[in-house]
Amino acid sequence: LLTSNPGRMAYFGPMAEARAYVAACGHAVPAHANTTDFFLDLLTPGTAQDASSALVDVFAAGQKPAFDSVVEGAVLTKGAGTEEMLCKVHGQNLAVEGRGMRRVRLGPYAAPF
């Protein structure tokens, strides 16, 4: 979850766990409230329910170190290149019955003109 304007990190994790995380930070979602709307109100600076700075501070103290290590690991891991991704998707599409696929275009232009 990011605050709106500016986008500062307030939560990193599965959305299924966000409600419990925010509640543990002292901001339980009210009964019968729309969770997404409640999060928007909490994370929008200047609203009546603005808790963006507090949630950013809790994130920085608790989740940020783990988040930073995940990012560092991802930066060091070489991902697939454009050609590899196109070929993989092309192969997946060929595996689906009934799909007549053209060859993969690996030149500078992917779309025919």
C-alpha positions as a Markdown table, in Angstrom:
| # | Residue | x | y | z |
|---|---|---|---|---|
| 1 | Leu | 0.0 | 0.0 | 0.0 |
| 2 | Leu | 1.3 | 3.4 | -0.9 |
| 3 | Thr | 0.2 | 6.8 | 0.3 |
| 4 | Ser | -1.3 | 9.1 | -2.3 |
| 5 | Asn | 0.8 | 12.1 | -3.3 |
| 6 | Pro | 3.6 | 11.5 | -2.6 |
| 7 | Gly | 3.6 | 7.7 | -2.9 |
| 8 | Arg | 5.3 | 6.5 | 0.2 |
| 9 | Met | 5.3 | 2.9 | 1.2 |
| 10 | Ala | 3.0 | 2.0 | 4.1 |
| 11 | Tyr | 2.6 | -1.8 | 3.7 |
| 12 | Phe | 4.3 | -4.5 | 1.8 |
| 13 | Gly | 2.7 | -8.0 | 1.7 |
| 14 | Pro | -0.3 | -10.0 | 0.6 |
| 15 | Met | -3.5 | -7.9 | 0.4 |
| 16 | Ala | -5.2 | -10.7 | 2.3 |
| 17 | Glu | -3.1 | -9.7 | 5.3 |
| 18 | Ala | -3.3 | -6.0 | 4.9 |
| 19 | Arg | -6.5 | -5.6 | 7.0 |
| 20 | Ala | -4.9 | -7.4 | 10.0 |
| 21 | Tyr | -1.7 | -5.4 | 9.6 |
| 22 | Val | -3.5 | -2.0 | 9.6 |
| 23 | Ala | -5.6 | -3.2 | 12.6 |
| 24 | Ala | -2.4 | -4.1 | 14.4 |
| 25 | Cys | -1.2 | -0.5 | 13.7 |
| 26 | Gly | -4.3 | 0.8 | 15.6 |
| 27 | His | -6.6 | 1.4 | 12.6 |
| 28 | Ala | -9.1 | -1.4 | 12.5 |
| 29 | Val | -11.5 | -1.4 | 9.5 |
| 30 | Pro | -15.0 | -0.6 | 10.9 |
| 31 | Ala | -17.7 | -3.2 | 10.6 |
| 32 | His | -19.6 | -2.9 | 7.3 |
| 33 | Ala | -17.0 | -0.5 | 5.8 |
| 34 | Asn | -15.4 | -1.0 | 2.4 |
| 35 | Thr | -11.9 | -2.0 | 3.2 |
| 36 | Thr | -10.4 | -0.4 | 0.1 |
| 37 | Asp | -12.2 | 2.9 | 0.7 |
| 38 | Phe | -11.0 | 2.8 | 4.3 |
| 39 | Phe | -7.4 | 2.2 | 3.2 |
| 40 | Leu | -7.7 | 5.1 | 0.8 |
| 41 | Asp | -8.9 | 7.4 | 3.5 |
| 42 | Leu | -6.1 | 6.3 | 5.9 |
| 43 | Leu | -3.4 | 6.8 | 3.2 |
| 44 | Thr | -4.5 | 10.1 | 1.7 |
| 45 | Pro | -2.8 | 13.0 | 3.4 |
| 46 | Gly | -5.2 | 15.7 | 4.5 |
| 47 | Thr | -8.3 | 13.6 | 4.9 |
| 48 | Ala | -10.2 | 13.4 | 8.2 |
| 49 | Gln | -8.9 | 9.9 | 8.7 |
| 50 | Asp | -5.4 | 10.6 | 7.5 |
| 51 | Ala | -2.9 | 8.2 | 9.2 |
| 52 | Ser | -0.4 | 8.1 | 6.3 |
| 53 | Ser | 2.6 | 9.5 | 8.3 |
| 54 | Ala | 2.0 | 7.1 | 11.2 |
| 55 | Leu | 1.6 | 4.1 | 8.8 |
| 56 | Val | 4.7 | 5.1 | 6.9 |
| 57 | Asp | 6.7 | 5.3 | 10.1 |
| 58 | Val | 5.5 | 1.9 | 11.2 |
| 59 | Phe | 6.5 | 0.5 | 7.8 |
| 60 | Ala | 9.9 | 2.1 | 8.0 |
| 61 | Ala | 10.6 | 0.7 | 11.5 |
| 62 | Gly | 9.2 | -2.8 | 10.8 |
| 63 | Gln | 8.8 | -4.0 | 7.2 |
| 64 | Lys | 11.3 | -1.8 | 5.3 |
| 65 | Pro | 14.4 | -3.8 | 6.2 |
| 66 | Ala | 12.9 | -7.0 | 4.9 |
| 67 | Phe | 11.5 | -5.2 | 1.9 |
| 68 | Asp | 14.9 | -3.7 | 1.1 |
| 69 | Ser | 16.5 | -7.2 | 1.2 |
| 70 | Val | 13.8 | -8.5 | -1.2 |
| 71 | Val | 14.6 | -5.7 | -3.6 |
| 72 | Glu | 18.3 | -6.2 | -3.4 |
| 73 | Gly | 17.9 | -9.9 | -4.2 |
| 74 | Ala | 15.7 | -9.1 | -7.1 |
| 75 | Val | 18.1 | -6.6 | -8.5 |
| 76 | Leu | 20.9 | -9.1 | -8.4 |
| 77 | Thr | 18.8 | -11.8 | -10.1 |
| 78 | Lys | 19.0 | -11.8 | -13.9 |
| 79 | Gly | 15.5 | -12.1 | -15.3 |
| 80 | Ala | 14.4 | -13.2 | -18.7 |
| 81 | Gly | 15.1 | -10.9 | -21.7 |
| 82 | Thr | 12.5 | -9.7 | -24.1 |
| 83 | Glu | 13.2 | -12.5 | -26.6 |
| 84 | Glu | 13.0 | -15.2 | -23.9 |
| 85 | Met | 9.7 | -13.8 | -22.7 |
| 86 | Leu | 8.2 | -13.6 | -26.2 |
| 87 | Cys | 9.3 | -17.1 | -27.0 |
| 88 | Lys | 7.9 | -18.5 | -23.7 |
| 89 | Val | 4.5 | -16.9 | -24.3 |
| 90 | His | 4.5 | -18.1 | -27.9 |
| 91 | Gly | 5.2 | -21.6 | -26.7 |
| 92 | Gln | 2.4 | -21.5 | -24.1 |
| 93 | Asn | 0.0 | -20.2 | -26.8 |
| 94 | Leu | 1.0 | -23.0 | -29.2 |
| 95 | Ala | 0.4 | -25.6 | -26.4 |
| 96 | Val | -3.3 | -24.5 | -26.2 |
| 97 | Glu | -5.3 | -26.5 | -28.6 |
| 98 | Gly | -6.8 | -24.7 | -31.6 |
| 99 | Arg | -4.5 | -21.8 | -31.6 |
| 100 | Gly | -2.9 | -21.1 | -35.0 |
| 101 | Met | 0.0 | -18.9 | -34.2 |
| 102 | Arg | 2.4 | -17.1 | -36.5 |
| 103 | Arg | 6.1 | -17.2 | -35.8 |
| 104 | Val | 7.6 | -15.0 | -33.1 |
| 105 | Arg | 8.7 | -11.6 | -34.4 |
| 106 | Leu | 12.1 | -10.9 | -32.8 |
| 107 | Gly | 13.1 | -8.0 | -34.9 |
| 108 | Pro | 13.0 | -4.3 | -33.9 |
| 109 | Tyr | 9.2 | -4.2 | -34.9 |
| 110 | Ala | 6.9 | -6.7 | -33.2 |
| 111 | Ala | 3.8 | -5.7 | -35.2 |
| 112 | Pro | 3.7 | -6.1 | -39.0 |
| 113 | Phe | 3.1 | -2.9 | -40.9 |
